């Protein structure tokens, strides 16, 4: 088990022709609490890559990159445990998120600059698009869907949308 707390990891400029591609490449059970992962270069591919074990992003952890903030990649074909990432941070995740079909991502808190897929939400949570184009989650459940794919928490919201509703 590895825990990183109350710190900051940043990328560096190219040194002697060598570029850092990932701030953290994880094959263990990892907990990030009140951490800041900051990509301040143009050569980082992943701020955090999760390839095995269970990872938790919690406290006021922030991840900032113009590339992939984190991935949850199933590398079990090489003998590793299928990864699970649990996100419950009051911080902000800036950057893309990649999730393998067989890996698990459970988001129960945080602010994200990319759309959160419903499948990434922890049980009992649903994605919410905010007025500032960020995404968060909230406790809830979708019970109705329109023909165009819009989802609603109540039947009344779906009816008010004025299109065909599927329960």
PDB file of C-alpha atoms in Angstrom:
ATOM      1  CA  UNK A   1       0.000   0.000   0.000  1.00  0.00           C
ATOM      2  CA  UNK A   2       1.252   3.439  -0.956  1.00  0.00           C
ATOM      3  CA  UNK A   3      -0.134   6.716   0.407  1.00  0.00           C
ATOM      4  CA  UNK A   4       0.858  10.160  -0.834  1.00  0.00           C
ATOM      5  CA  UNK A   5      -0.408  13.040   1.318  1.00  0.00           C
ATOM      6  CA  UNK A   6      -0.206  16.810   1.543  1.00  0.00           C
ATOM      7  CA  UNK A   7       2.178  17.306  -1.345  1.00  0.00           C
ATOM      8  CA  UNK A   8       2.674  18.374  -4.917  1.00  0.00           C
ATOM      9  CA  UNK A   9       4.156  16.493  -7.877  1.00  0.00           C
ATOM     10  CA  UNK A  10       5.018  18.505 -10.961  1.00  0.00           C
ATOM     11  CA  UNK A  11       6.535  17.649 -14.311  1.00  0.00           C
ATOM     12  CA  UNK A  12       9.880  19.068 -15.308  1.00  0.00           C
ATOM     13  CA  UNK A  13      11.387  20.371 -18.479  1.00  0.00           C
ATOM     14  CA  UNK A  14      13.241  17.993 -20.781  1.00  0.00           C
ATOM     15  CA  UNK A  15      16.667  17.135 -19.344  1.00  0.00           C
ATOM     16  CA  UNK A  16      19.393  15.565 -21.478  1.00  0.00           C
ATOM     17  CA  UNK A  17      16.804  14.558 -24.066  1.00  0.00           C
ATOM     18  CA  UNK A  18      14.689  12.670 -21.494  1.00  0.00           C
ATOM     19  CA  UNK A  19      11.041  13.468 -21.026  1.00  0.00           C
ATOM     20  CA  UNK A  20       8.795  12.355 -18.193  1.00  0.00           C
ATOM     21  CA  UNK A  21       5.650  10.807 -19.724  1.00  0.00           C
ATOM     22  CA  UNK A  22       3.709  10.094 -16.491  1.00  0.00           C
ATOM     23  CA  UNK A  23       3.785  11.756 -13.106  1.00  0.00           C
ATOM     24  CA  UNK A  24       2.662   8.491 -11.441  1.00  0.00           C
ATOM     25  CA  UNK A  25       2.413   5.052 -13.003  1.00  0.00           C
ATOM     26  CA  UNK A  26       0.643   2.869 -10.460  1.00  0.00           C
ATOM     27  CA  UNK A  27       0.584  -0.915 -10.108  1.00  0.00           C
ATOM     28  CA  UNK A  28      -0.171  -0.919  -6.348  1.00  0.00           C
ATOM     29  CA  UNK A  29      -2.926   0.027  -3.936  1.00  0.00           C
ATOM     30  CA  UNK A  30      -2.509   3.803  -3.924  1.00  0.00           C
ATOM     31  CA  UNK A  31      -4.168   6.564  -1.915  1.00  0.00           C
ATOM     32  CA  UNK A  32      -3.757  10.229  -2.852  1.00  0.00           C
ATOM     33  CA  UNK A  33      -4.953  12.555  -0.087  1.00  0.00           C
ATOM     34  CA  UNK A  34      -4.714  16.345  -0.369  1.00  0.00           C
ATOM     35  CA  UNK A  35      -2.251  16.035  -3.253  1.00  0.00           C
ATOM     36  CA  UNK A  36      -1.702  18.235  -6.288  1.00  0.00           C
ATOM     37  CA  UNK A  37      -0.517  16.553  -9.488  1.00  0.00           C
ATOM     38  CA  UNK A  38       0.454  19.319 -11.893  1.00  0.00           C
ATOM     39  CA  UNK A  39       1.612  18.910 -15.474  1.00  0.00           C
ATOM     40  CA  UNK A  40       3.349  22.123 -16.432  1.00  0.00           C
ATOM     41  CA  UNK A  41       4.993  20.817 -19.630  1.00  0.00           C
ATOM     42  CA  UNK A  42       3.869  19.676 -23.053  1.00  0.00           C
ATOM     43  CA  UNK A  43       5.274  16.137 -22.878  1.00  0.00           C
ATOM     44  CA  UNK A  44       3.235  14.442 -20.128  1.00  0.00           C
ATOM     45  CA  UNK A  45       0.861  11.817 -21.536  1.00  0.00           C
ATOM     46  CA  UNK A  46      -0.777  10.793 -18.223  1.00  0.00           C
ATOM     47  CA  UNK A  47      -0.684  12.562 -14.881  1.00  0.00           C
ATOM     48  CA  UNK A  48      -1.776   9.337 -13.132  1.00  0.00           C
ATOM     49  CA  UNK A  49      -1.920   5.910 -14.749  1.00  0.00           C
ATOM     50  CA  UNK A  50      -3.649   3.155 -12.755  1.00  0.00           C
ATOM     51  CA  UNK A  51      -2.844  -0.322 -14.027  1.00  0.00           C
ATOM     52  CA  UNK A  52      -3.475  -2.605 -11.022  1.00  0.00           C
ATOM     53  CA  UNK A  53      -4.837  -2.569  -7.489  1.00  0.00           C
ATOM     54  CA  UNK A  54      -7.229  -0.148  -5.871  1.00  0.00           C
ATOM     55  CA  UNK A  55      -6.526   3.577  -5.999  1.00  0.00           C
ATOM     56  CA  UNK A  56      -8.314   6.294  -4.032  1.00  0.00           C
ATOM     57  CA  UNK A  57      -8.281   9.981  -4.920  1.00  0.00           C
ATOM     58  CA  UNK A  58      -9.557  11.811  -1.849  1.00  0.00           C
ATOM     59  CA  UNK A  59      -9.334  14.858   0.381  1.00  0.00           C
ATOM     60  CA  UNK A  60      -8.672  18.003  -1.625  1.00  0.00           C
ATOM     61  CA  UNK A  61      -6.622  16.271  -4.328  1.00  0.00           C
ATOM     62  CA  UNK A  62      -6.320  18.135  -7.649  1.00  0.00           C
ATOM     63  CA  UNK A  63      -4.991  16.833 -10.960  1.00  0.00           C
ATOM     64  CA  UNK A  64      -4.121  19.402 -13.626  1.00  0.00           C
ATOM     65  CA  UNK A  65      -2.992  18.564 -17.152  1.00  0.00           C
ATOM     66  CA  UNK A  66      -3.871  19.274 -20.761  1.00  0.00           C
ATOM     67  CA  UNK A  67      -3.428  15.540 -21.463  1.00  0.00           C
ATOM     68  CA  UNK A  68      -4.953  12.566 -19.594  1.00  0.00           C
ATOM     69  CA  UNK A  69      -5.595  13.355 -15.924  1.00  0.00           C
ATOM     70  CA  UNK A  70      -5.865   9.650 -15.115  1.00  0.00           C
ATOM     71  CA  UNK A  71      -6.657   6.312 -16.614  1.00  0.00           C
ATOM     72  CA  UNK A  72      -7.981   3.036 -15.244  1.00  0.00           C
ATOM     73  CA  UNK A  73      -6.387   0.484 -17.538  1.00  0.00           C
ATOM     74  CA  UNK A  74      -6.905  -3.270 -17.302  1.00  0.00           C
ATOM     75  CA  UNK A  75      -3.470  -4.824 -17.642  1.00  0.00           C
ATOM     76  CA  UNK A  76      -4.587  -8.231 -16.325  1.00  0.00           C
ATOM     77  CA  UNK A  77      -3.352  -9.852 -19.550  1.00  0.00           C
ATOM     78  CA  UNK A  78       0.131  -9.368 -18.076  1.00  0.00           C
ATOM     79  CA  UNK A  79      -0.888 -10.967 -14.766  1.00  0.00           C
ATOM     80  CA  UNK A  80      -1.902  -7.831 -12.872  1.00  0.00           C
ATOM     81  CA  UNK A  81      -5.083  -7.328 -10.839  1.00  0.00           C
ATOM     82  CA  UNK A  82      -7.861  -5.474 -12.681  1.00  0.00           C
ATOM     83  CA  UNK A  83      -7.718  -1.908 -11.308  1.00  0.00           C
ATOM     84  CA  UNK A  84     -10.389  -0.003  -9.418  1.00  0.00           C
ATOM     85  CA  UNK A  85     -10.220   3.756  -8.875  1.00  0.00           C
ATOM     86  CA  UNK A  86     -12.415   5.486  -6.293  1.00  0.00           C
ATOM     87  CA  UNK A  87     -12.698   9.272  -6.578  1.00  0.00           C
ATOM     88  CA  UNK A  88     -14.048  11.211  -3.614  1.00  0.00           C
ATOM     89  CA  UNK A  89     -12.246  14.543  -3.692  1.00  0.00           C
ATOM     90  CA  UNK A  90     -13.282  18.105  -3.069  1.00  0.00           C
ATOM     91  CA  UNK A  91     -10.639  19.017  -5.650  1.00  0.00           C
ATOM     92  CA  UNK A  92     -10.728  19.511  -9.397  1.00  0.00           C
ATOM     93  CA  UNK A  93      -9.651  17.033 -12.069  1.00  0.00           C
ATOM     94  CA  UNK A  94      -8.537  18.868 -15.216  1.00  0.00           C
ATOM     95  CA  UNK A  95      -7.818  16.652 -18.198  1.00  0.00           C
ATOM     96  CA  UNK A  96      -9.163  13.595 -19.976  1.00  0.00           C
ATOM     97  CA  UNK A  97     -10.163  10.345 -18.266  1.00  0.00           C
ATOM     98  CA  UNK A  98      -9.691   6.928 -19.880  1.00  0.00           C
ATOM     99  CA  UNK A  99     -11.311   3.741 -18.550  1.00  0.00           C
ATOM    100  CA  UNK A 100     -10.969   0.194 -19.917  1.00  0.00           C
ATOM    101  CA  UNK A 101     -14.249  -1.706 -20.301  1.00  0.00           C
ATOM    102  CA  UNK A 102     -13.234  -4.246 -17.656  1.00  0.00           C
ATOM    103  CA  UNK A 103     -11.777  -1.765 -15.150  1.00  0.00           C
ATOM    104  CA  UNK A 104     -13.829   0.041 -12.503  1.00  0.00           C
ATOM    105  CA  UNK A 105     -14.120   3.776 -11.829  1.00  0.00           C
ATOM    106  CA  UNK A 106     -16.327   4.932  -8.926  1.00  0.00           C
ATOM    107  CA  UNK A 107     -16.821   8.710  -8.707  1.00  0.00           C
ATOM    108  CA  UNK A 108     -18.686  10.011  -5.668  1.00  0.00           C
ATOM    109  CA  UNK A 109     -17.262  13.556  -5.483  1.00  0.00           C
ATOM    110  CA  UNK A 110     -15.061  16.000  -7.351  1.00  0.00           C
ATOM    111  CA  UNK A 111     -15.218  18.577 -10.117  1.00  0.00           C
ATOM    112  CA  UNK A 112     -14.181  17.515 -13.618  1.00  0.00           C
ATOM    113  CA  UNK A 113     -13.469  19.392 -16.847  1.00  0.00           C
ATOM    114  CA  UNK A 114     -14.667  16.455 -18.966  1.00  0.00           C
ATOM    115  CA  UNK A 115     -18.056  14.814 -19.132  1.00  0.00           C
ATOM    116  CA  UNK A 116     -18.538  12.059 -16.564  1.00  0.00           C
ATOM    117  CA  UNK A 117     -20.062   8.896 -18.008  1.00  0.00           C
ATOM    118  CA  UNK A 118     -22.922   7.489 -15.972  1.00  0.00           C
ATOM    119  CA  UNK A 119     -21.027   4.164 -15.815  1.00  0.00           C
ATOM    120  CA  UNK A 120     -18.188   5.930 -13.958  1.00  0.00           C
ATOM    121  CA  UNK A 121     -20.429   7.081 -11.110  1.00  0.00           C
ATOM    122  CA  UNK A 122     -20.352   5.234  -7.797  1.00  0.00           C
ATOM    123  CA  UNK A 123     -23.553   3.380  -6.886  1.00  0.00           C
ATOM    124  CA  UNK A 124     -26.307   5.857  -6.047  1.00  0.00           C
ATOM    125  CA  UNK A 125     -24.652   8.775  -7.887  1.00  0.00           C
ATOM    126  CA  UNK A 126     -25.381  10.405 -11.247  1.00  0.00           C
ATOM    127  CA  UNK A 127     -23.402  12.903 -13.382  1.00  0.00           C
ATOM    128  CA  UNK A 128     -24.331  16.589 -13.397  1.00  0.00           C
ATOM    129  CA  UNK A 129     -23.266  19.222 -15.927  1.00  0.00           C
ATOM    130  CA  UNK A 130     -22.728  22.568 -14.202  1.00  0.00           C
ATOM    131  CA  UNK A 131     -23.391  26.052 -15.578  1.00  0.00           C
ATOM    132  CA  UNK A 132     -19.618  26.639 -15.956  1.00  0.00           C
ATOM    133  CA  UNK A 133     -19.289  23.522 -18.206  1.00  0.00           C
ATOM    134  CA  UNK A 134     -17.626  21.460 -15.477  1.00  0.00           C
ATOM    135  CA  UNK A 135     -19.060  18.153 -14.290  1.00  0.00           C
ATOM    136  CA  UNK A 136     -19.775  16.832 -10.822  1.00  0.00           C
ATOM    137  CA  UNK A 137     -21.856  13.998  -9.397  1.00  0.00           C
ATOM    138  CA  UNK A 138     -24.734  13.977  -6.968  1.00  0.00           C
ATOM    139  CA  UNK A 139     -26.723  11.355  -5.165  1.00  0.00           C
ATOM    140  CA  UNK A 140     -29.607  10.281  -7.368  1.00  0.00           C
ATOM    141  CA  UNK A 141     -30.992   7.855  -9.919  1.00  0.00           C
ATOM    142  CA  UNK A 142     -32.307   8.297 -13.452  1.00  0.00           C
ATOM    143  CA  UNK A 143     -35.770   6.771 -13.899  1.00  0.00           C
ATOM    144  CA  UNK A 144     -36.808   8.014 -17.344  1.00  0.00           C
ATOM    145  CA  UNK A 145     -35.182   8.644 -20.712  1.00  0.00           C
ATOM    146  CA  UNK A 146     -36.340  10.449 -23.846  1.00  0.00           C
ATOM    147  CA  UNK A 147     -36.020   9.048 -27.354  1.00  0.00           C
ATOM    148  CA  UNK A 148     -33.047  11.383 -27.859  1.00  0.00           C
ATOM    149  CA  UNK A 149     -31.234   9.927 -24.834  1.00  0.00           C
ATOM    150  CA  UNK A 150     -31.799  12.689 -22.278  1.00  0.00           C
ATOM    151  CA  UNK A 151     -32.182  11.188 -18.790  1.00  0.00           C
ATOM    152  CA  UNK A 152     -34.286  12.442 -15.913  1.00  0.00           C
ATOM    153  CA  UNK A 153     -34.606  11.784 -12.196  1.00  0.00           C
ATOM    154  CA  UNK A 154     -38.388  12.216 -12.182  1.00  0.00           C
ATOM    155  CA  UNK A 155     -41.166  11.362 -14.601  1.00  0.00           C
ATOM    156  CA  UNK A 156     -42.395  14.952 -14.402  1.00  0.00           C
ATOM    157  CA  UNK A 157     -39.029  16.305 -15.622  1.00  0.00           C
ATOM    158  CA  UNK A 158     -39.183  13.910 -18.590  1.00  0.00           C
ATOM    159  CA  UNK A 159     -42.771  14.855 -19.460  1.00  0.00           C
ATOM    160  CA  UNK A 160     -41.874  18.552 -19.212  1.00  0.00           C
ATOM    161  CA  UNK A 161     -39.118  17.951 -21.786  1.00  0.00           C
ATOM    162  CA  UNK A 162     -41.938  17.369 -24.297  1.00  0.00           C
ATOM    163  CA  UNK A 163     -40.657  14.310 -26.126  1.00  0.00           C
ATOM    164  CA  UNK A 164     -41.359  10.584 -26.086  1.00  0.00           C
ATOM    165  CA  UNK A 165     -40.427   9.134 -22.708  1.00  0.00           C
ATOM    166  CA  UNK A 166     -39.208   5.598 -22.000  1.00  0.00           C
ATOM    167  CA  UNK A 167     -39.475   4.303 -18.442  1.00  0.00           C
TER     168      UNK A 167
END
